PDB file of C-alpha atoms in Angstrom:
ATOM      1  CA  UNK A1088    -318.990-100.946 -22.654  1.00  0.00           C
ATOM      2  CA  UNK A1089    -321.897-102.384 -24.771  1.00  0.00           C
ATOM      3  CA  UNK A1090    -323.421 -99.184 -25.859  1.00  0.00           C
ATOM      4  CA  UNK A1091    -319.253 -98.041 -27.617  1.00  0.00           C
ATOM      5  CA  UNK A1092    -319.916 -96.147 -30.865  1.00  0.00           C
ATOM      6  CA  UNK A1093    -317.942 -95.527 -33.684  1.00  0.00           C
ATOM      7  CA  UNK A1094    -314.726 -93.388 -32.706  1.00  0.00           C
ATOM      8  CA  UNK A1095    -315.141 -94.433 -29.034  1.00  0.00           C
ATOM      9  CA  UNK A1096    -311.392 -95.314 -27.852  1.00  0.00           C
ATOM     10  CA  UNK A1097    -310.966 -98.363 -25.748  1.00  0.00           C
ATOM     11  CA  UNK A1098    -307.933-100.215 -23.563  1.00  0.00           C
ATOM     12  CA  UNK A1099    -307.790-104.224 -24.733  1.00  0.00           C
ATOM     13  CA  UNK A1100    -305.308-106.501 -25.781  1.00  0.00           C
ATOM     14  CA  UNK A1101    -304.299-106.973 -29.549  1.00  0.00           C
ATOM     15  CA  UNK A1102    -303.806-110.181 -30.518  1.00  0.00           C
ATOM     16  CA  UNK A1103    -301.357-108.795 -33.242  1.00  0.00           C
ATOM     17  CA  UNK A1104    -298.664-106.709 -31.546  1.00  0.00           C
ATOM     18  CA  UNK A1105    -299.641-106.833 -27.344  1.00  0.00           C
ATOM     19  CA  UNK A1106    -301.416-109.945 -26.438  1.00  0.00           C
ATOM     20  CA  UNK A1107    -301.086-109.817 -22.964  1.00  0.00           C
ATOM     21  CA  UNK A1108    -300.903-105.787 -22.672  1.00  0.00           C
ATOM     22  CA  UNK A1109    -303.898-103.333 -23.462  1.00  0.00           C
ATOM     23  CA  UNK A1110    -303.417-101.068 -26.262  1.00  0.00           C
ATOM     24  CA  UNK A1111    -305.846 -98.503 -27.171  1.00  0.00           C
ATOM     25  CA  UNK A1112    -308.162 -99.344 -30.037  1.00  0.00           C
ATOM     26  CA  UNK A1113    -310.648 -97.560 -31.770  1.00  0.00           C
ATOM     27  CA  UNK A1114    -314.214 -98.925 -32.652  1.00  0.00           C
ATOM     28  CA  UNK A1115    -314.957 -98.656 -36.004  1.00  0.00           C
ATOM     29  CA  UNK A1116    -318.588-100.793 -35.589  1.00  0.00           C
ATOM     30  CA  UNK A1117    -320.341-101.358 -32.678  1.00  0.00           C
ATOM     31  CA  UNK A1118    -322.470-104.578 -31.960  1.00  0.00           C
ATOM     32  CA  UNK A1119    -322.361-107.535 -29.969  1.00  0.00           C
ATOM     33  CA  UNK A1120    -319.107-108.046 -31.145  1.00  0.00           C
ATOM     34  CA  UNK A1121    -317.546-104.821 -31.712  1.00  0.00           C
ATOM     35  CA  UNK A1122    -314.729-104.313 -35.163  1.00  0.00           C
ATOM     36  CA  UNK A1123    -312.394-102.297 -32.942  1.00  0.00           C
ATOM     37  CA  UNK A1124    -308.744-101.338 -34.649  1.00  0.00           C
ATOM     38  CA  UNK A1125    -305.549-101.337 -32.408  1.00  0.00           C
ATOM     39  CA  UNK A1126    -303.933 -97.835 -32.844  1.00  0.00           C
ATOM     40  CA  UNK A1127    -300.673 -99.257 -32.406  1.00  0.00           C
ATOM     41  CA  UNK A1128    -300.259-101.644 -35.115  1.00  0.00           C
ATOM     42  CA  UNK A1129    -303.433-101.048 -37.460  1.00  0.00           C
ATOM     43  CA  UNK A1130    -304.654-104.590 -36.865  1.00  0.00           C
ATOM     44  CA  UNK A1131    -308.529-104.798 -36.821  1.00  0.00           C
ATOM     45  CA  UNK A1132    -310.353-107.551 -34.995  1.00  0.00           C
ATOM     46  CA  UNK A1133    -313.498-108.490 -33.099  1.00  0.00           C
ATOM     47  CA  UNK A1134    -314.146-108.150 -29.479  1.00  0.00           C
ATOM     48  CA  UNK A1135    -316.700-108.646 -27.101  1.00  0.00           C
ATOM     49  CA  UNK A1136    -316.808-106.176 -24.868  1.00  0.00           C
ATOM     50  CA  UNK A1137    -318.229-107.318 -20.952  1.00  0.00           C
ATOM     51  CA  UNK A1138    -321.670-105.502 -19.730  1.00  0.00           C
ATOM     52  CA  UNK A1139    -320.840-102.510 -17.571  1.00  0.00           C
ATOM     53  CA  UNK A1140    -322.388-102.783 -14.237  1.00  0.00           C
ATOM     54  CA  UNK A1141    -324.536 -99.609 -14.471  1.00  0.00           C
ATOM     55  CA  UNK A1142    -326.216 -97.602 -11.353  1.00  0.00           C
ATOM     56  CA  UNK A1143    -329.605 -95.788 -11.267  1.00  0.00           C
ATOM     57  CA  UNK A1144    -329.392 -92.210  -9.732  1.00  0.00           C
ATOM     58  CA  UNK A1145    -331.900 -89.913  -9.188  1.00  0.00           C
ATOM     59  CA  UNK A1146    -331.070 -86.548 -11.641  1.00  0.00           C
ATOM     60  CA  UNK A1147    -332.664 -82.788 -11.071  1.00  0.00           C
ATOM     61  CA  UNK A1148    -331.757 -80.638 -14.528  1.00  0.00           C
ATOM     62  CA  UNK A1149    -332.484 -77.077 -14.287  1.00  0.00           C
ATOM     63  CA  UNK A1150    -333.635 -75.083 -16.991  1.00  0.00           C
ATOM     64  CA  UNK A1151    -334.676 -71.476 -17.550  1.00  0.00           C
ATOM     65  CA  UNK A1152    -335.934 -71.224 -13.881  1.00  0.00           C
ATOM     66  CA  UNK A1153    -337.457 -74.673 -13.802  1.00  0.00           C
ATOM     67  CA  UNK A1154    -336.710 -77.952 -13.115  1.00  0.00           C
ATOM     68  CA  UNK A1155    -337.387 -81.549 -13.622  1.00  0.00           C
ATOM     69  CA  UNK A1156    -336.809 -84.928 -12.326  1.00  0.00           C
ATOM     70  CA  UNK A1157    -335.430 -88.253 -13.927  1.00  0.00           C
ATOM     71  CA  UNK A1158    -333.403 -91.303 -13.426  1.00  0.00           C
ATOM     72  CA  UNK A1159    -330.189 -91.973 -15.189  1.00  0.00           C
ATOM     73  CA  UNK A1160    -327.935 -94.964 -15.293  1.00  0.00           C
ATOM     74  CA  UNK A1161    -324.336 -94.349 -13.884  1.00  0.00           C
ATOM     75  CA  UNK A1162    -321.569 -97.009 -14.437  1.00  0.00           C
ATOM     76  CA  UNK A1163    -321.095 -98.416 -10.781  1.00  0.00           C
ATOM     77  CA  UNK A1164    -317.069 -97.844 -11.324  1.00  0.00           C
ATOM     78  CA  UNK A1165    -317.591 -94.093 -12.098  1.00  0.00           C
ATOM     79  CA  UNK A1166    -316.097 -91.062 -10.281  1.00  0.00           C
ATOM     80  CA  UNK A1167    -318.866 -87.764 -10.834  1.00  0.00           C
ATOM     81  CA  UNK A1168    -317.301 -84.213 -10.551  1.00  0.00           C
ATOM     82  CA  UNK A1169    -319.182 -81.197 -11.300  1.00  0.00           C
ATOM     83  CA  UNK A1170    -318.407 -79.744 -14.635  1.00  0.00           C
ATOM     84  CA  UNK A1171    -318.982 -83.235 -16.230  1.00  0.00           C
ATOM     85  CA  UNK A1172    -322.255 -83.234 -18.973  1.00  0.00           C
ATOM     86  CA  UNK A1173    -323.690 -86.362 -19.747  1.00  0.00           C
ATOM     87  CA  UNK A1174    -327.303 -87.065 -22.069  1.00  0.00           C
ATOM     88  CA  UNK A1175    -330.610 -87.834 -20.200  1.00  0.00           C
ATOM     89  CA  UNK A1176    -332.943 -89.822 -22.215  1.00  0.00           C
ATOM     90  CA  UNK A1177    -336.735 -88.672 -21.241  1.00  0.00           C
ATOM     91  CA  UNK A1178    -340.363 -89.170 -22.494  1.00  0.00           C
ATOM     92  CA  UNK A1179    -340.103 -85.360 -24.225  1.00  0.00           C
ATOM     93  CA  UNK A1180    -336.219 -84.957 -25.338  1.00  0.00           C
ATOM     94  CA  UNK A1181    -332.910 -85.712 -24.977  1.00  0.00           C
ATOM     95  CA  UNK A1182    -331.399 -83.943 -23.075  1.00  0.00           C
ATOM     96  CA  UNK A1183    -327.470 -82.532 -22.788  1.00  0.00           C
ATOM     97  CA  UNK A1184    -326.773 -81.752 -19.147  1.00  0.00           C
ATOM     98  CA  UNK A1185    -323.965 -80.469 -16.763  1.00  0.00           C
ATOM     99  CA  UNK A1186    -323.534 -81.373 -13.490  1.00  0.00           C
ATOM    100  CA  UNK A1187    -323.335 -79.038 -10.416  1.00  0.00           C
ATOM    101  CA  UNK A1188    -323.613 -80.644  -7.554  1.00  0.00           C
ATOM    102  CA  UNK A1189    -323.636 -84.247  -6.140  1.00  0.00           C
ATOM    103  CA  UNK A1190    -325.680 -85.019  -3.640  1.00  0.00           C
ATOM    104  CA  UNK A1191    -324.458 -87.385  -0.855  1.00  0.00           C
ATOM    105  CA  UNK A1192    -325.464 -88.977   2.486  1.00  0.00           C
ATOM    106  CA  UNK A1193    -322.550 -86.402   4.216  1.00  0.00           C
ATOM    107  CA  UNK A1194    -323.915 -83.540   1.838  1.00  0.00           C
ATOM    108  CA  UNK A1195    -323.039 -81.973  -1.555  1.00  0.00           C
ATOM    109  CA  UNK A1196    -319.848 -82.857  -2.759  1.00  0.00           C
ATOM    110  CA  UNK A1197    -317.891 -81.796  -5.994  1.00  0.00           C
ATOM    111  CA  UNK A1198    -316.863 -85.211  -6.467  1.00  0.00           C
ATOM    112  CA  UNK A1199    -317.866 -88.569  -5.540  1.00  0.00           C
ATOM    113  CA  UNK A1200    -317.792 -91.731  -6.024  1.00  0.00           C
ATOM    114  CA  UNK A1201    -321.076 -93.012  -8.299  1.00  0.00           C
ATOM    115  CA  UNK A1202    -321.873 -95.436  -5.565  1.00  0.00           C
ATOM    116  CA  UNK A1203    -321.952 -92.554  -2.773  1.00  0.00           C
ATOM    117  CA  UNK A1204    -324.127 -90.353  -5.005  1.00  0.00           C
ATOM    118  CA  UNK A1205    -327.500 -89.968  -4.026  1.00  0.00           C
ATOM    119  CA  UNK A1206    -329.342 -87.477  -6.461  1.00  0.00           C
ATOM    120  CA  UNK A1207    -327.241 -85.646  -9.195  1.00  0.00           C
ATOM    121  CA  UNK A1208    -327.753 -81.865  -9.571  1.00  0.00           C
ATOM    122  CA  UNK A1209    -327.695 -80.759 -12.734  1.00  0.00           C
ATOM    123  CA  UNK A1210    -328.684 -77.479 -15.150  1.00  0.00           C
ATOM    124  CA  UNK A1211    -330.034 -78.022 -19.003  1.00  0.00           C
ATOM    125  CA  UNK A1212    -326.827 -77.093 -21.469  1.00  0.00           C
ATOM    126  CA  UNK A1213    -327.926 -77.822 -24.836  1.00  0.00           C
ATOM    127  CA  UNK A1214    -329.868 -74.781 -25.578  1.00  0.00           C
ATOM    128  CA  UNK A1215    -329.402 -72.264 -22.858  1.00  0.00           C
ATOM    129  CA  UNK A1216    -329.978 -68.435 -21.643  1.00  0.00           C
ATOM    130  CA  UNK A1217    -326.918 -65.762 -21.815  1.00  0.00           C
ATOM    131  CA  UNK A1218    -327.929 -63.167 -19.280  1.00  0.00           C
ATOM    132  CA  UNK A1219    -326.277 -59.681 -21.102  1.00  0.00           C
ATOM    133  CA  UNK A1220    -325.881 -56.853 -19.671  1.00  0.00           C
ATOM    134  CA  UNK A1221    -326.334 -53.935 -22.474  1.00  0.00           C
ATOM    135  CA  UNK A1222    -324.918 -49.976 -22.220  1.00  0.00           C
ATOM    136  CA  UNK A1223    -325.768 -47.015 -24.490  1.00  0.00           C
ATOM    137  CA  UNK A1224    -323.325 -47.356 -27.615  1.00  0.00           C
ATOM    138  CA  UNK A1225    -321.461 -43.574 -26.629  1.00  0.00           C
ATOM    139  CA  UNK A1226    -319.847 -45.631 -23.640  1.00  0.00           C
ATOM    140  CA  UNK A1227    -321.596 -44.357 -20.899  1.00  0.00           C
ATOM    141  CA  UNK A1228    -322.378 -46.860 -17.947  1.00  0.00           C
ATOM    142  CA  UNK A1229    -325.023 -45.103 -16.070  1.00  0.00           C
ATOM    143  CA  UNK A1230    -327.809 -46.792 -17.782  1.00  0.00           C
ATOM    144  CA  UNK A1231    -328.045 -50.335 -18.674  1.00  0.00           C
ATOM    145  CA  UNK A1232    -330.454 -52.476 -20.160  1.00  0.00           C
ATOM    146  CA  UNK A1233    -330.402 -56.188 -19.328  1.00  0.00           C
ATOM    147  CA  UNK A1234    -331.910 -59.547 -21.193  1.00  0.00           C
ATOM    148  CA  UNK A1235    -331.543 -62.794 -22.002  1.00  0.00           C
ATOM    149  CA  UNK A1236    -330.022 -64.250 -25.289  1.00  0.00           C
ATOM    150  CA  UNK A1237    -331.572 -67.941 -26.015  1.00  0.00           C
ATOM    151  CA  UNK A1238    -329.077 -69.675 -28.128  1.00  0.00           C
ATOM    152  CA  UNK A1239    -327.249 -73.390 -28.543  1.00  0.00           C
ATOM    153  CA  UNK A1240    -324.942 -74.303 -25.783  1.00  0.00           C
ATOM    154  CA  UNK A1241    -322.282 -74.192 -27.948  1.00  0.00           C
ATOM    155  CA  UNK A1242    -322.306 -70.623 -29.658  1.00  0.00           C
ATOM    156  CA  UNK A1243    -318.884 -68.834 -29.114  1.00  0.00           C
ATOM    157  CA  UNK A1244    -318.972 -65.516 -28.310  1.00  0.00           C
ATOM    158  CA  UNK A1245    -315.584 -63.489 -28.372  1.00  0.00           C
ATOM    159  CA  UNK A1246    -314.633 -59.923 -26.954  1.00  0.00           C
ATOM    160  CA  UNK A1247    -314.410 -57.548 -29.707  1.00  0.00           C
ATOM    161  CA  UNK A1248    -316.640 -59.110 -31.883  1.00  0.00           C
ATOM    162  CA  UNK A1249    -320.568 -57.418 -32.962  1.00  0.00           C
ATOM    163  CA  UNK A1250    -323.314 -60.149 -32.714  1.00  0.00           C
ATOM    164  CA  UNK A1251    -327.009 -59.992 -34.308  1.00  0.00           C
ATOM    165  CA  UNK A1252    -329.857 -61.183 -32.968  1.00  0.00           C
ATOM    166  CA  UNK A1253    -333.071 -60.208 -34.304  1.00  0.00           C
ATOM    167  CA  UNK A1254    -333.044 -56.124 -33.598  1.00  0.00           C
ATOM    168  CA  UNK A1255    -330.410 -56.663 -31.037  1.00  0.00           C
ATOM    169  CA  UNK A1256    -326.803 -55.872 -31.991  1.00  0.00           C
ATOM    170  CA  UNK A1257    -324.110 -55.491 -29.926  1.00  0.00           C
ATOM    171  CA  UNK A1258    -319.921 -55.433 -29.255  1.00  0.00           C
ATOM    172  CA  UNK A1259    -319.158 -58.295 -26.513  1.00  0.00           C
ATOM    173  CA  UNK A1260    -316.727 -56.048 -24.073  1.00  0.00           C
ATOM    174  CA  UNK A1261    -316.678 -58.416 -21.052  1.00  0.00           C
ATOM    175  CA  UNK A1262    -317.505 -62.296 -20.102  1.00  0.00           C
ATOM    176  CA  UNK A1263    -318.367 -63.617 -16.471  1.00  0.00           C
ATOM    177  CA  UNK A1264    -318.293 -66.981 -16.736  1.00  0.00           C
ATOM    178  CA  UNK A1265    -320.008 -69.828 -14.546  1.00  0.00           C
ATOM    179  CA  UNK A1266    -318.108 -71.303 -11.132  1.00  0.00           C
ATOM    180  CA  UNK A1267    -318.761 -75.015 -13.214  1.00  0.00           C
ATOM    181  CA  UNK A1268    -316.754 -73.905 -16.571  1.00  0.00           C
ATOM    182  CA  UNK A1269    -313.796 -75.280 -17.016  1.00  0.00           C
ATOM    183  CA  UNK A1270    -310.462 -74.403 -19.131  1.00  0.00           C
ATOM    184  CA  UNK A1271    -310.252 -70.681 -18.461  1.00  0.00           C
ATOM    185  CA  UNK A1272    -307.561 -69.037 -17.001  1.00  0.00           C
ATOM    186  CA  UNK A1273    -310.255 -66.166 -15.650  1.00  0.00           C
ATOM    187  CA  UNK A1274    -313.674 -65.739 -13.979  1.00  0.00           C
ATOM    188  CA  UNK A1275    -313.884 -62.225 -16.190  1.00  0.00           C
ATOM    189  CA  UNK A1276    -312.693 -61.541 -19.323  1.00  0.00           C
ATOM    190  CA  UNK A1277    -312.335 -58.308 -21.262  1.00  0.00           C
ATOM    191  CA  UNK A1278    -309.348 -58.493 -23.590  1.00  0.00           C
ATOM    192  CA  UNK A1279    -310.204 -58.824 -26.939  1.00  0.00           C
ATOM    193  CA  UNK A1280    -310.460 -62.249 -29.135  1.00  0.00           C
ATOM    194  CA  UNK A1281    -311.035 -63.877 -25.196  1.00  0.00           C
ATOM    195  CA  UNK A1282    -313.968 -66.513 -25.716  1.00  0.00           C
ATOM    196  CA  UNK A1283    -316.495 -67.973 -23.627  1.00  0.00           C
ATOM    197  CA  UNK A1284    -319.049 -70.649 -25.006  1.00  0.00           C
ATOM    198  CA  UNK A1285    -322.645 -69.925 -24.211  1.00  0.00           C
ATOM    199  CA  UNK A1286    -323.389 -73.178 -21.807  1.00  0.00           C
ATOM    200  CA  UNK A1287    -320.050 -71.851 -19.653  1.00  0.00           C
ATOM    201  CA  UNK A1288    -321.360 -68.129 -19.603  1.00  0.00           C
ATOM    202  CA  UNK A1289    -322.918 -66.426 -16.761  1.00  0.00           C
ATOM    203  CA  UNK A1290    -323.307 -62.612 -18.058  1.00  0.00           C
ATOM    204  CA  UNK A1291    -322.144 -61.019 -21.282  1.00  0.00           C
ATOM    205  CA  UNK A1292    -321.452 -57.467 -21.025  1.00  0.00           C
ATOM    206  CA  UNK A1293    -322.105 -55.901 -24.066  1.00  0.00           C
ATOM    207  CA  UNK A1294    -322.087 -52.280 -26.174  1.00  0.00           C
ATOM    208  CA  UNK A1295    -325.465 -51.862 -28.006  1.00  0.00           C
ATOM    209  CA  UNK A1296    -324.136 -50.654 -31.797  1.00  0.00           C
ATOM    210  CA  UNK A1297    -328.089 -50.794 -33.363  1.00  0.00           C
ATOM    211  CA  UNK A1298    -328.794 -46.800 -31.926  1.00  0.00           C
ATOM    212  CA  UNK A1299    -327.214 -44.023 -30.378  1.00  0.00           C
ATOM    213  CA  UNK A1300    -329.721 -42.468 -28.724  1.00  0.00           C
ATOM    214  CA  UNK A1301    -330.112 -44.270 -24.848  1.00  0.00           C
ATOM    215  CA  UNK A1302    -334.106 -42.839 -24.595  1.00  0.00           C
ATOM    216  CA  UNK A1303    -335.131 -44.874 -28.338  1.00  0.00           C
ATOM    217  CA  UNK A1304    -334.919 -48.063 -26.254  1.00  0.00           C
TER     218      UNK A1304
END
């Protein structure tokens, strides 16, 4: 609880409208007393929030094909699932990472408790690699070309639409996204205006619209 930031949202009591029930307040600064405002009733007041008993883990991100090793401090009251992404403080970077397995003494797990978790598995998210999957732009599928896009976790890419990257354009026809992502109804997409965001992607299957000619690649 010490390290709450502005816009974090909280349960305590207010000593305005719910003294003895929690209400959810919002901090507006944080500190060693935090200004936190109860949502309920507007009333803002100070609060000193109690140290979080934390956990050290052992963390392996994964990251274009390689991988590193750190420790990372887990609140002790935590519950891990894969899917969840969390920051990683190192020597180089800061790091934005997703989790995708948890290691445990009776084996990898989905979910587990923080205090059962032995080393969390984990790939790199903030800046990633889109595998694509490119075909000749007059449709034919007998010949494909295949790269990798390097782009921010976060770029949206949407079936239907023509992206540009350096001499590469291309129509997004299909999205294969990762067993980890969650909040899509499919594993493949292909309908058009469906979107996948890069970190959640697995392949893009594209339609190359910068030539015509299959033998000028």
């Amino acid at each position: 609880m010490t390290d709450a930031t502005p816009g974090d949202r909280i349960a305590l009591p207010c000593p305005a409208c719910s003294p003895d029930l929690e209400t959810v307040h919002e901090v507006l600064k944080p500190g060693g007393h935090v200004t936190v405002r109860c949502t309920d009733c507007d009333h803002v007041h100070k609060e000193q929030l109690p140290e979080e008993e934390t956990l050290k883990r052992s963390v392996v991100v994964s990251q274009d094909g390689d991988s590193f090793t750190a420790e990372v401090d887990v609140p002790a009251e935590e519950e891990l699932s894969v899917g969840e992404e969390f920051l990683l403080e190192t020597e180089e970077a800061v790091v934005t990472a997703r989790i995708t397995s948890l290691e445990t003494a009776d084996g990898r797990e989905d979910e587990a408790a923080a205090e059962d978790v032995e080393t969390i598995w984990s790939r790199a998210v903030g800046n990633v690699s889109v595998n694509v999957t490119m075909h000749p732009k007059d449709g034919t599928h007998d010949e494909t070309e295949s790269f990798k896009l390097h782009v921010p976790g976060d770029y949206e890419f949407v079936v239907g639409e023509t992206e540009e990257f350096g001499e590469e354009e291309f129509t997004v026809e299909g999205i294969h996204v990762r067993d980890d992502a969650h909040g899509y109804d499919h594993e493949n997409m292909d309908h058009d205006g469906d979107m996948g965001i890069a970190k959640d992607i697995n392949r893009l299957y594209v339609r190359d619209e910068s030539t015509t000619a299959w033998s000028a690649w």
